[in-house]
């Protein structure tokens, strides 16, 4: 069962908004046999009272779902978010099933870790560059292979993804290169 943590920035989260979000986002539970036992974190932001940004992140045991949408109509944005989440789930399940068939029943352990790159730009002055960390995240690194890490990175819409390599147990990073291919950084101790 999904729990909800709904926050509003420059917008009041009314009971009607809360009810609409819960009603719509709960629809994704049908994709999970045991139900989606997780907390959906929903952030609402308004810009100059004419555009709303809705972000939904649902970290679960084997998957982190994340979608973001900007729209003039808050309710339309929520509907679009649910469509994005459903597409992510279908895409993930298809790839997992295909991978499972390809490995012909070998043991699979799917888990994910999230890392988000915030590109807020940097301001440089003539004298010195001001480096400021504006956001810090903590998460558990789960064992997986490079292919799963790339899948998770793409599903989250990030340009890189930190994970624990299932074979070597080392911390690795996959990233998307400018030419569209992927790179892998392997750490050593």
Short mmCIF file of N, CA and C in Angstrom, two decimals:
data_model
loop_
_atom_site.label_atom_id
_atom_site.label_comp_id
_atom_site.label_asym_id
_atom_site.label_seq_id
_atom_site.Cartn_x
_atom_site.Cartn_y
_atom_site.Cartn_z
N UNK A 1 0.84 -1.18 0.00
CA UNK A 1 0.00 0.00 0.00
C UNK A 1 0.88 1.24 0.00
N UNK A 2 0.52 2.17 -0.84
CA UNK A 2 1.28 3.41 -0.94
C UNK A 2 0.91 4.37 0.19
N UNK A 3 1.92 4.95 0.79
CA UNK A 3 1.74 6.06 1.72
C UNK A 3 2.12 7.32 0.95
N UNK A 4 1.68 8.48 1.39
CA UNK A 4 1.97 9.70 0.65
C UNK A 4 2.59 10.76 1.55
N UNK A 5 3.60 11.42 1.03
CA UNK A 5 4.22 12.58 1.66
C UNK A 5 4.13 13.69 0.62
N UNK A 6 3.14 14.57 0.77
CA UNK A 6 2.86 15.60 -0.23
C UNK A 6 3.23 16.96 0.33
N UNK A 7 4.12 17.65 -0.39
CA UNK A 7 4.56 18.99 0.04
C UNK A 7 4.27 19.99 -1.06
N UNK A 8 3.93 21.20 -0.64
CA UNK A 8 3.70 22.27 -1.60
C UNK A 8 4.63 23.43 -1.36
N UNK A 9 5.15 23.98 -2.43
CA UNK A 9 6.01 25.16 -2.36
C UNK A 9 5.30 26.26 -3.15
N UNK A 10 4.94 27.32 -2.48
CA UNK A 10 4.17 28.42 -3.06
C UNK A 10 2.77 27.96 -3.47
N UNK A 11 2.31 26.88 -2.87
CA UNK A 11 0.96 26.39 -3.14
C UNK A 11 0.47 25.64 -1.91
N UNK A 12 -0.79 25.83 -1.57
CA UNK A 12 -1.38 25.11 -0.44
C UNK A 12 -1.91 23.77 -0.92
N UNK A 13 -1.55 22.72 -0.22
CA UNK A 13 -2.03 21.38 -0.57
C UNK A 13 -3.39 21.20 0.09
N UNK A 14 -4.42 21.46 -0.69
CA UNK A 14 -5.79 21.37 -0.17
C UNK A 14 -6.21 19.90 -0.10
N UNK A 15 -7.27 19.61 0.65
CA UNK A 15 -7.77 18.23 0.67
C UNK A 15 -8.15 17.72 -0.72
N UNK A 16 -8.67 18.59 -1.58
CA UNK A 16 -9.04 18.19 -2.94
C UNK A 16 -7.80 17.80 -3.75
N UNK A 17 -6.74 18.59 -3.63
CA UNK A 17 -5.49 18.27 -4.34
C UNK A 17 -4.92 16.96 -3.81
N UNK A 18 -4.88 16.83 -2.48
CA UNK A 18 -4.36 15.61 -1.86
C UNK A 18 -5.15 14.39 -2.33
N UNK A 19 -6.46 14.48 -2.33
CA UNK A 19 -7.32 13.36 -2.74
C UNK A 19 -7.08 13.00 -4.20
N UNK A 20 -6.93 14.01 -5.06
CA UNK A 20 -6.70 13.76 -6.49
C UNK A 20 -5.36 13.04 -6.69
N UNK A 21 -4.32 13.52 -6.02
CA UNK A 21 -3.00 12.90 -6.15
C UNK A 21 -3.04 11.45 -5.68
N UNK A 22 -3.61 11.23 -4.50
CA UNK A 22 -3.66 9.86 -3.96
C UNK A 22 -4.46 8.93 -4.87
N UNK A 23 -5.60 9.41 -5.35
CA UNK A 23 -6.46 8.59 -6.21
C UNK A 23 -5.74 8.21 -7.50
N UNK A 24 -5.05 9.16 -8.10
CA UNK A 24 -4.38 8.91 -9.38
C UNK A 24 -3.12 8.05 -9.22
N UNK A 25 -2.26 8.41 -8.26
CA UNK A 25 -0.99 7.71 -8.11
C UNK A 25 -1.20 6.28 -7.59
N UNK A 26 -2.24 6.04 -6.80
CA UNK A 26 -2.51 4.69 -6.30
C UNK A 26 -2.79 3.70 -7.43
N UNK A 27 -3.13 4.20 -8.62
CA UNK A 27 -3.41 3.31 -9.75
C UNK A 27 -2.21 2.45 -10.14
N UNK A 28 -1.00 2.91 -9.83
CA UNK A 28 0.17 2.12 -10.21
C UNK A 28 0.31 0.86 -9.38
N UNK A 29 -0.42 0.77 -8.26
CA UNK A 29 -0.33 -0.43 -7.42
C UNK A 29 -0.75 -1.69 -8.16
N UNK A 30 -1.57 -1.55 -9.18
CA UNK A 30 -2.04 -2.74 -9.91
C UNK A 30 -0.91 -3.45 -10.65
N UNK A 31 0.22 -2.77 -10.84
CA UNK A 31 1.35 -3.38 -11.54
C UNK A 31 2.19 -4.27 -10.63
N UNK A 32 1.91 -4.26 -9.33
CA UNK A 32 2.72 -5.01 -8.38
C UNK A 32 1.87 -6.07 -7.70
N UNK A 33 2.34 -7.32 -7.74
CA UNK A 33 1.55 -8.43 -7.20
C UNK A 33 1.32 -8.28 -5.70
N UNK A 34 2.33 -7.80 -4.98
CA UNK A 34 2.18 -7.63 -3.54
C UNK A 34 1.75 -6.22 -3.16
N UNK A 35 1.38 -5.43 -4.13
CA UNK A 35 1.07 -4.03 -3.86
C UNK A 35 2.35 -3.23 -3.76
N UNK A 36 2.25 -1.95 -3.92
CA UNK A 36 3.42 -1.08 -3.84
C UNK A 36 3.58 -0.62 -2.40
N UNK A 37 4.39 -1.33 -1.65
CA UNK A 37 4.60 -1.00 -0.24
C UNK A 37 5.71 0.04 -0.16
N UNK A 38 5.32 1.32 -0.31
CA UNK A 38 6.31 2.38 -0.37
C UNK A 38 5.65 3.72 -0.01
N UNK A 39 6.49 4.74 0.09
CA UNK A 39 6.00 6.09 0.34
C UNK A 39 6.24 6.93 -0.91
N UNK A 40 5.18 7.48 -1.45
CA UNK A 40 5.29 8.35 -2.62
C UNK A 40 5.57 9.76 -2.13
N UNK A 41 6.71 10.30 -2.56
CA UNK A 41 7.06 11.67 -2.18
C UNK A 41 6.66 12.58 -3.33
N UNK A 42 5.74 13.48 -3.05
CA UNK A 42 5.18 14.35 -4.08
C UNK A 42 5.51 15.79 -3.72
N UNK A 43 6.16 16.49 -4.64
CA UNK A 43 6.48 17.91 -4.45
C UNK A 43 5.73 18.73 -5.49
N UNK A 44 5.04 19.74 -5.03
CA UNK A 44 4.31 20.64 -5.91
C UNK A 44 4.93 22.02 -5.81
N UNK A 45 5.17 22.66 -6.95
CA UNK A 45 5.71 24.02 -6.96
C UNK A 45 4.95 24.84 -7.97
N UNK A 46 4.69 26.09 -7.64
CA UNK A 46 4.08 26.98 -8.62
C UNK A 46 5.05 28.09 -8.94
N UNK A 47 5.00 28.53 -10.19
CA UNK A 47 5.84 29.61 -10.67
C UNK A 47 4.94 30.73 -11.18
N UNK A 48 4.98 31.86 -10.51
CA UNK A 48 4.20 33.04 -10.89
C UNK A 48 2.72 32.73 -11.08
N UNK A 49 2.21 31.79 -10.31
CA UNK A 49 0.79 31.42 -10.31
C UNK A 49 0.26 31.00 -11.68
N UNK A 50 1.14 30.66 -12.62
CA UNK A 50 0.61 30.25 -13.92
C UNK A 50 1.15 28.90 -14.39
N UNK A 51 2.20 28.40 -13.76
CA UNK A 51 2.69 27.08 -14.14
C UNK A 51 3.03 26.29 -12.88
N UNK A 52 2.69 25.01 -12.91
CA UNK A 52 2.94 24.14 -11.77
C UNK A 52 3.92 23.05 -12.18
N UNK A 53 4.82 22.74 -11.27
CA UNK A 53 5.76 21.63 -11.47
C UNK A 53 5.41 20.57 -10.44
N UNK A 54 5.21 19.35 -10.89
CA UNK A 54 4.89 18.23 -10.02
C UNK A 54 6.01 17.21 -10.14
N UNK A 55 6.56 16.80 -9.01
CA UNK A 55 7.59 15.76 -8.97
C UNK A 55 7.08 14.63 -8.09
N UNK A 56 7.21 13.40 -8.57
CA UNK A 56 6.82 12.24 -7.78
C UNK A 56 7.99 11.27 -7.77
N UNK A 57 8.41 10.87 -6.58
CA UNK A 57 9.46 9.87 -6.42
C UNK A 57 8.91 8.77 -5.51
N UNK A 58 9.03 7.53 -5.98
CA UNK A 58 8.54 6.39 -5.20
C UNK A 58 9.68 5.37 -5.09
N UNK A 59 10.44 5.44 -3.99
CA UNK A 59 11.50 4.44 -3.81
C UNK A 59 10.93 3.15 -3.24
N UNK A 60 11.18 2.06 -3.95
CA UNK A 60 10.70 0.75 -3.49
C UNK A 60 11.89 -0.19 -3.40
N UNK A 61 11.65 -1.40 -2.95
CA UNK A 61 12.73 -2.35 -2.72
C UNK A 61 13.54 -2.63 -3.99
N UNK A 62 12.88 -2.89 -5.09
CA UNK A 62 13.57 -3.28 -6.31
C UNK A 62 13.56 -2.23 -7.41
N UNK A 63 13.03 -1.08 -7.13
CA UNK A 63 12.82 -0.10 -8.19
C UNK A 63 12.55 1.27 -7.59
N UNK A 64 13.10 2.31 -8.20
CA UNK A 64 12.74 3.67 -7.82
C UNK A 64 12.08 4.32 -9.01
N UNK A 65 10.86 4.74 -8.82
CA UNK A 65 10.12 5.42 -9.87
C UNK A 65 10.23 6.92 -9.64
N UNK A 66 10.45 7.67 -10.72
CA UNK A 66 10.54 9.11 -10.59
C UNK A 66 10.03 9.76 -11.86
N UNK A 67 9.19 10.75 -11.70
CA UNK A 67 8.69 11.50 -12.86
C UNK A 67 8.47 12.95 -12.44
N UNK A 68 8.55 13.81 -13.43
CA UNK A 68 8.43 15.24 -13.20
C UNK A 68 7.67 15.83 -14.37
N UNK A 69 6.81 16.81 -14.10
CA UNK A 69 6.02 17.41 -15.17
C UNK A 69 5.72 18.86 -14.84
N UNK A 70 5.83 19.73 -15.84
CA UNK A 70 5.42 21.13 -15.71
C UNK A 70 4.19 21.33 -16.59
N UNK A 71 3.22 22.03 -16.06
CA UNK A 71 1.98 22.24 -16.81
C UNK A 71 1.23 23.43 -16.23
N UNK A 72 0.41 24.05 -17.04
CA UNK A 72 -0.41 25.17 -16.56
C UNK A 72 -1.51 24.70 -15.62
N UNK A 73 -1.92 23.44 -15.78
CA UNK A 73 -3.00 22.87 -14.98
C UNK A 73 -2.43 21.79 -14.06
N UNK A 74 -2.53 22.00 -12.76
CA UNK A 74 -2.00 21.07 -11.77
C UNK A 74 -2.56 19.67 -11.96
N UNK A 75 -3.86 19.57 -12.17
CA UNK A 75 -4.50 18.26 -12.30
C UNK A 75 -4.04 17.54 -13.57
N UNK A 76 -3.85 18.28 -14.66
CA UNK A 76 -3.34 17.68 -15.90
C UNK A 76 -1.90 17.19 -15.68
N UNK A 77 -1.11 17.95 -14.95
CA UNK A 77 0.27 17.54 -14.65
C UNK A 77 0.29 16.23 -13.88
N UNK A 78 -0.60 16.08 -12.92
CA UNK A 78 -0.68 14.85 -12.13
C UNK A 78 -1.05 13.67 -13.03
N UNK A 79 -2.01 13.87 -13.94
CA UNK A 79 -2.39 12.81 -14.87
C UNK A 79 -1.21 12.40 -15.75
N UNK A 80 -0.44 13.39 -16.23
CA UNK A 80 0.72 13.09 -17.07
C UNK A 80 1.80 12.34 -16.29
N UNK A 81 1.95 12.71 -15.02
CA UNK A 81 2.93 12.02 -14.15
C UNK A 81 2.57 10.54 -14.04
N UNK A 82 1.31 10.23 -13.81
CA UNK A 82 0.88 8.84 -13.65
C UNK A 82 1.16 8.07 -14.94
N UNK A 83 0.93 8.68 -16.09
CA UNK A 83 1.23 8.02 -17.37
C UNK A 83 2.72 7.72 -17.49
N UNK A 84 3.55 8.68 -17.08
CA UNK A 84 5.01 8.47 -17.12
C UNK A 84 5.42 7.33 -16.20
N UNK A 85 4.87 7.30 -14.99
CA UNK A 85 5.20 6.23 -14.04
C UNK A 85 4.79 4.87 -14.58
N UNK A 86 3.60 4.80 -15.18
CA UNK A 86 3.14 3.53 -15.74
C UNK A 86 4.05 3.07 -16.88
N UNK A 87 4.50 4.00 -17.73
CA UNK A 87 5.42 3.64 -18.81
C UNK A 87 6.73 3.12 -18.25
N UNK A 88 7.24 3.76 -17.19
CA UNK A 88 8.49 3.31 -16.57
C UNK A 88 8.33 1.89 -16.03
N UNK A 89 7.23 1.62 -15.37
CA UNK A 89 7.00 0.28 -14.80
C UNK A 89 6.94 -0.76 -15.92
N UNK A 90 6.16 -0.48 -16.98
CA UNK A 90 6.04 -1.44 -18.08
C UNK A 90 7.39 -1.69 -18.74
N UNK A 91 8.15 -0.62 -18.97
CA UNK A 91 9.47 -0.75 -19.59
C UNK A 91 10.41 -1.58 -18.71
N UNK A 92 10.40 -1.30 -17.42
CA UNK A 92 11.25 -2.04 -16.49
C UNK A 92 10.87 -3.51 -16.45
N UNK A 93 9.57 -3.79 -16.33
CA UNK A 93 9.14 -5.19 -16.26
C UNK A 93 9.46 -5.95 -17.54
N UNK A 94 9.31 -5.29 -18.69
CA UNK A 94 9.65 -5.93 -19.96
C UNK A 94 11.13 -6.27 -20.01
N UNK A 95 11.98 -5.33 -19.61
CA UNK A 95 13.42 -5.59 -19.65
C UNK A 95 13.82 -6.66 -18.64
N UNK A 96 13.23 -6.62 -17.46
CA UNK A 96 13.54 -7.64 -16.45
C UNK A 96 13.12 -9.01 -16.95
N UNK A 97 11.93 -9.12 -17.53
CA UNK A 97 11.46 -10.40 -18.04
C UNK A 97 12.35 -10.90 -19.18
N UNK A 98 12.74 -10.00 -20.07
CA UNK A 98 13.61 -10.37 -21.18
C UNK A 98 14.96 -10.84 -20.66
N UNK A 99 15.49 -10.12 -19.70
CA UNK A 99 16.78 -10.49 -19.12
C UNK A 99 16.68 -11.84 -18.41
N UNK A 100 15.59 -12.06 -17.72
CA UNK A 100 15.39 -13.32 -17.03
C UNK A 100 15.33 -14.48 -18.03
N UNK A 101 14.61 -14.28 -19.13
CA UNK A 101 14.53 -15.32 -20.17
C UNK A 101 15.90 -15.56 -20.78
N UNK A 102 16.65 -14.47 -21.03
CA UNK A 102 17.98 -14.60 -21.64
C UNK A 102 18.93 -15.38 -20.75
N UNK A 103 18.80 -15.24 -19.46
CA UNK A 103 19.69 -15.94 -18.53
C UNK A 103 19.18 -17.34 -18.19
N UNK A 104 18.01 -17.68 -18.70
CA UNK A 104 17.41 -19.00 -18.52
C UNK A 104 17.37 -19.43 -17.06
N UNK A 105 16.82 -18.58 -16.24
CA UNK A 105 16.55 -18.96 -14.87
C UNK A 105 17.69 -18.76 -13.90
N UNK A 106 18.80 -18.13 -14.32
CA UNK A 106 19.87 -17.88 -13.35
C UNK A 106 19.33 -16.94 -12.27
N UNK A 107 19.88 -17.02 -11.08
CA UNK A 107 19.42 -16.18 -9.97
C UNK A 107 19.61 -14.70 -10.29
N UNK A 108 18.59 -13.92 -10.06
CA UNK A 108 18.66 -12.49 -10.32
C UNK A 108 18.37 -11.73 -9.04
N UNK A 109 19.14 -10.74 -8.79
CA UNK A 109 18.88 -9.85 -7.64
C UNK A 109 18.79 -8.44 -8.18
N UNK A 110 17.59 -7.90 -8.19
CA UNK A 110 17.40 -6.56 -8.71
C UNK A 110 17.17 -5.60 -7.56
N UNK A 111 17.95 -4.58 -7.53
CA UNK A 111 17.77 -3.52 -6.55
C UNK A 111 18.35 -2.26 -7.15
N UNK A 112 17.97 -1.11 -6.63
CA UNK A 112 18.45 0.11 -7.24
C UNK A 112 18.86 1.13 -6.22
N UNK A 113 19.73 2.00 -6.65
CA UNK A 113 20.14 3.14 -5.83
C UNK A 113 19.98 4.37 -6.68
N UNK A 114 19.61 5.47 -6.07
CA UNK A 114 19.37 6.67 -6.83
C UNK A 114 20.42 7.72 -6.53
N UNK A 115 20.86 8.33 -7.60
CA UNK A 115 21.76 9.47 -7.45
C UNK A 115 21.31 10.52 -8.44
N UNK A 116 21.15 11.71 -7.99
CA UNK A 116 20.63 12.75 -8.86
C UNK A 116 21.63 13.87 -9.04
N UNK A 117 21.87 14.21 -10.29
CA UNK A 117 22.78 15.33 -10.57
C UNK A 117 21.93 16.58 -10.71
N UNK A 118 22.20 17.53 -9.91
CA UNK A 118 21.51 18.81 -9.99
C UNK A 118 22.40 19.78 -10.76
N UNK A 119 21.93 20.21 -11.90
CA UNK A 119 22.74 21.14 -12.68
C UNK A 119 22.14 22.53 -12.53
N UNK A 120 22.53 23.18 -11.49
CA UNK A 120 22.03 24.53 -11.23
C UNK A 120 22.92 25.59 -11.83
N UNK A 121 23.95 25.17 -12.52
CA UNK A 121 24.89 26.12 -13.09
C UNK A 121 25.82 26.64 -12.01
N UNK A 122 26.94 27.20 -12.42
CA UNK A 122 27.85 27.79 -11.44
C UNK A 122 28.10 29.21 -11.83
N UNK A 123 28.19 30.06 -10.85
CA UNK A 123 28.46 31.46 -11.12
C UNK A 123 29.93 31.71 -10.88
N UNK A 124 30.57 32.29 -11.87
CA UNK A 124 31.99 32.57 -11.76
C UNK A 124 32.19 34.08 -11.70
N UNK A 125 33.02 34.49 -10.79
CA UNK A 125 33.39 35.90 -10.78
C UNK A 125 34.78 35.99 -11.37
N UNK A 126 35.26 37.20 -11.63
CA UNK A 126 36.59 37.37 -12.20
C UNK A 126 37.66 36.92 -11.23
N UNK A 127 37.43 37.06 -9.94
CA UNK A 127 38.46 36.75 -8.96
C UNK A 127 38.53 35.27 -8.61
N UNK A 128 37.39 34.65 -8.32
CA UNK A 128 37.41 33.25 -7.91
C UNK A 128 36.07 32.60 -8.21
N UNK A 129 36.11 31.30 -8.35
CA UNK A 129 34.89 30.53 -8.60
C UNK A 129 34.28 30.14 -7.27
N UNK A 130 33.00 30.37 -7.11
CA UNK A 130 32.30 30.07 -5.86
C UNK A 130 31.65 28.70 -5.99
N UNK A 131 32.20 27.69 -5.31
CA UNK A 131 31.65 26.34 -5.33
C UNK A 131 30.78 26.16 -4.11
N UNK A 132 29.54 25.78 -4.33
CA UNK A 132 28.60 25.64 -3.23
C UNK A 132 27.77 24.39 -3.46
N UNK A 133 27.75 23.51 -2.49
CA UNK A 133 26.91 22.32 -2.57
C UNK A 133 25.51 22.73 -2.13
N UNK A 134 24.54 22.56 -3.04
CA UNK A 134 23.18 23.01 -2.75
C UNK A 134 22.24 21.88 -2.37
N UNK A 135 22.69 20.63 -2.53
CA UNK A 135 21.82 19.51 -2.17
C UNK A 135 22.68 18.30 -1.85
N UNK A 136 22.30 17.58 -0.82
CA UNK A 136 22.99 16.36 -0.43
C UNK A 136 21.97 15.24 -0.34
N UNK A 137 22.32 14.07 -0.89
CA UNK A 137 21.44 12.91 -0.82
C UNK A 137 22.22 11.74 -0.25
N UNK A 138 21.51 10.87 0.44
CA UNK A 138 22.09 9.64 0.95
C UNK A 138 21.22 8.49 0.47
N UNK A 139 21.86 7.37 0.11
CA UNK A 139 21.10 6.21 -0.33
C UNK A 139 21.95 4.97 -0.16
N UNK A 140 21.29 3.82 -0.14
CA UNK A 140 21.98 2.54 -0.04
C UNK A 140 22.35 2.08 -1.44
N UNK A 141 23.59 1.63 -1.61
CA UNK A 141 24.02 1.06 -2.88
C UNK A 141 23.65 -0.42 -2.89
N UNK A 142 22.93 -0.83 -3.91
CA UNK A 142 22.51 -2.22 -4.03
C UNK A 142 23.34 -2.91 -5.11
N UNK A 143 23.63 -4.19 -4.95
CA UNK A 143 24.39 -4.92 -5.97
C UNK A 143 23.60 -5.10 -7.25
N UNK A 144 24.26 -4.88 -8.39
CA UNK A 144 23.65 -5.09 -9.71
C UNK A 144 24.78 -5.11 -10.73
N UNK A 145 24.44 -5.44 -11.98
CA UNK A 145 25.45 -5.40 -13.03
C UNK A 145 25.32 -4.09 -13.81
N UNK A 146 26.25 -3.86 -14.73
CA UNK A 146 26.27 -2.59 -15.47
C UNK A 146 25.00 -2.37 -16.27
N UNK A 147 24.47 -3.44 -16.87
CA UNK A 147 23.28 -3.33 -17.70
C UNK A 147 22.08 -2.83 -16.87
N UNK A 148 21.91 -3.40 -15.69
CA UNK A 148 20.84 -2.96 -14.80
C UNK A 148 21.03 -1.51 -14.38
N UNK A 149 22.29 -1.12 -14.13
CA UNK A 149 22.59 0.25 -13.72
C UNK A 149 22.23 1.23 -14.83
N UNK A 150 22.57 0.89 -16.07
CA UNK A 150 22.23 1.76 -17.21
C UNK A 150 20.71 1.86 -17.34
N UNK A 151 20.03 0.74 -17.17
CA UNK A 151 18.56 0.73 -17.23
C UNK A 151 17.98 1.68 -16.18
N UNK A 152 18.48 1.59 -14.95
CA UNK A 152 17.98 2.45 -13.88
C UNK A 152 18.29 3.91 -14.16
N UNK A 153 19.49 4.19 -14.63
CA UNK A 153 19.88 5.56 -14.95
C UNK A 153 18.92 6.16 -15.99
N UNK A 154 18.67 5.41 -17.05
CA UNK A 154 17.78 5.90 -18.11
C UNK A 154 16.35 6.06 -17.61
N UNK A 155 15.90 5.12 -16.78
CA UNK A 155 14.54 5.20 -16.28
C UNK A 155 14.36 6.42 -15.39
N UNK A 156 15.40 6.77 -14.63
CA UNK A 156 15.32 7.94 -13.75
C UNK A 156 15.60 9.23 -14.50
N UNK A 157 16.09 9.14 -15.72
CA UNK A 157 16.37 10.34 -16.50
C UNK A 157 17.63 11.06 -16.04
N UNK A 158 18.57 10.34 -15.46
CA UNK A 158 19.80 10.94 -14.97
C UNK A 158 20.93 10.74 -15.97
N UNK A 159 22.01 11.49 -15.80
CA UNK A 159 23.15 11.36 -16.69
C UNK A 159 24.22 10.43 -16.11
N UNK A 160 24.08 10.04 -14.84
CA UNK A 160 24.98 9.06 -14.24
C UNK A 160 24.25 8.29 -13.16
N UNK A 161 24.86 7.17 -12.73
CA UNK A 161 24.22 6.31 -11.75
C UNK A 161 25.30 5.58 -10.96
N UNK A 162 25.25 5.64 -9.64
CA UNK A 162 26.21 5.00 -8.76
C UNK A 162 25.62 3.68 -8.26
N UNK A 163 26.42 2.60 -8.30
CA UNK A 163 25.92 1.30 -7.88
C UNK A 163 27.06 0.42 -7.37
N UNK A 164 26.70 -0.66 -6.69
CA UNK A 164 27.68 -1.66 -6.27
C UNK A 164 27.68 -2.78 -7.30
N UNK A 165 28.86 -3.09 -7.85
CA UNK A 165 28.97 -4.16 -8.83
C UNK A 165 28.74 -5.49 -8.13
N UNK A 166 27.81 -6.29 -8.65
CA UNK A 166 27.43 -7.56 -8.02
C UNK A 166 28.58 -8.56 -7.99
N UNK A 167 29.47 -8.51 -9.00
CA UNK A 167 30.57 -9.48 -9.05
C UNK A 167 31.75 -9.06 -8.18
N UNK A 168 32.18 -7.81 -8.31
CA UNK A 168 33.38 -7.37 -7.60
C UNK A 168 33.09 -6.74 -6.24
N UNK A 169 31.83 -6.40 -6.00
CA UNK A 169 31.40 -5.73 -4.78
C UNK A 169 32.00 -4.32 -4.65
N UNK A 170 32.52 -3.78 -5.75
CA UNK A 170 33.09 -2.43 -5.75
C UNK A 170 32.05 -1.39 -6.12
N UNK A 171 32.29 -0.16 -5.74
CA UNK A 171 31.40 0.94 -6.11
C UNK A 171 31.77 1.41 -7.51
N UNK A 172 30.81 1.39 -8.42
CA UNK A 172 31.03 1.80 -9.81
C UNK A 172 30.04 2.88 -10.20
N UNK A 173 30.34 3.53 -11.31
CA UNK A 173 29.47 4.60 -11.83
C UNK A 173 29.32 4.38 -13.33
N UNK A 174 28.08 4.37 -13.80
CA UNK A 174 27.83 4.40 -15.23
C UNK A 174 27.37 5.81 -15.57
N UNK A 175 27.71 6.24 -16.78
CA UNK A 175 27.31 7.59 -17.20
C UNK A 175 27.04 7.61 -18.69
N UNK A 176 26.24 8.60 -19.09
CA UNK A 176 25.91 8.76 -20.51
C UNK A 176 26.90 9.75 -21.11
N UNK A 177 27.54 9.34 -22.19
CA UNK A 177 28.51 10.19 -22.87
C UNK A 177 27.81 11.14 -23.84
N UNK A 178 28.50 12.18 -24.25
CA UNK A 178 27.92 13.18 -25.15
C UNK A 178 27.50 12.58 -26.47
N UNK A 179 28.20 11.51 -26.92
CA UNK A 179 27.85 10.88 -28.19
C UNK A 179 26.70 9.89 -28.06
N UNK A 180 26.11 9.77 -26.85
CA UNK A 180 24.97 8.89 -26.64
C UNK A 180 25.33 7.49 -26.15
N UNK A 181 26.61 7.14 -26.19
CA UNK A 181 27.03 5.84 -25.67
C UNK A 181 27.18 5.94 -24.15
N UNK A 182 27.60 4.85 -23.53
CA UNK A 182 27.70 4.81 -22.08
C UNK A 182 29.14 4.56 -21.64
N UNK A 183 29.49 5.08 -20.48
CA UNK A 183 30.80 4.87 -19.91
C UNK A 183 30.66 4.22 -18.55
N UNK A 184 31.73 3.58 -18.07
CA UNK A 184 31.75 2.93 -16.78
C UNK A 184 33.01 3.36 -16.04
N UNK A 185 32.85 3.82 -14.82
CA UNK A 185 33.99 4.14 -13.96
C UNK A 185 34.01 3.09 -12.86
N UNK A 186 35.13 2.37 -12.78
CA UNK A 186 35.31 1.36 -11.73
C UNK A 186 36.25 1.92 -10.68
N UNK A 187 35.84 1.89 -9.44
CA UNK A 187 36.69 2.39 -8.37
C UNK A 187 37.60 1.28 -7.86
N UNK A 188 38.73 1.67 -7.31
CA UNK A 188 39.64 0.70 -6.71
C UNK A 188 39.93 1.15 -5.28
N UNK A 189 40.31 0.20 -4.44
CA UNK A 189 40.59 0.57 -3.06
C UNK A 189 42.06 0.70 -2.79
#
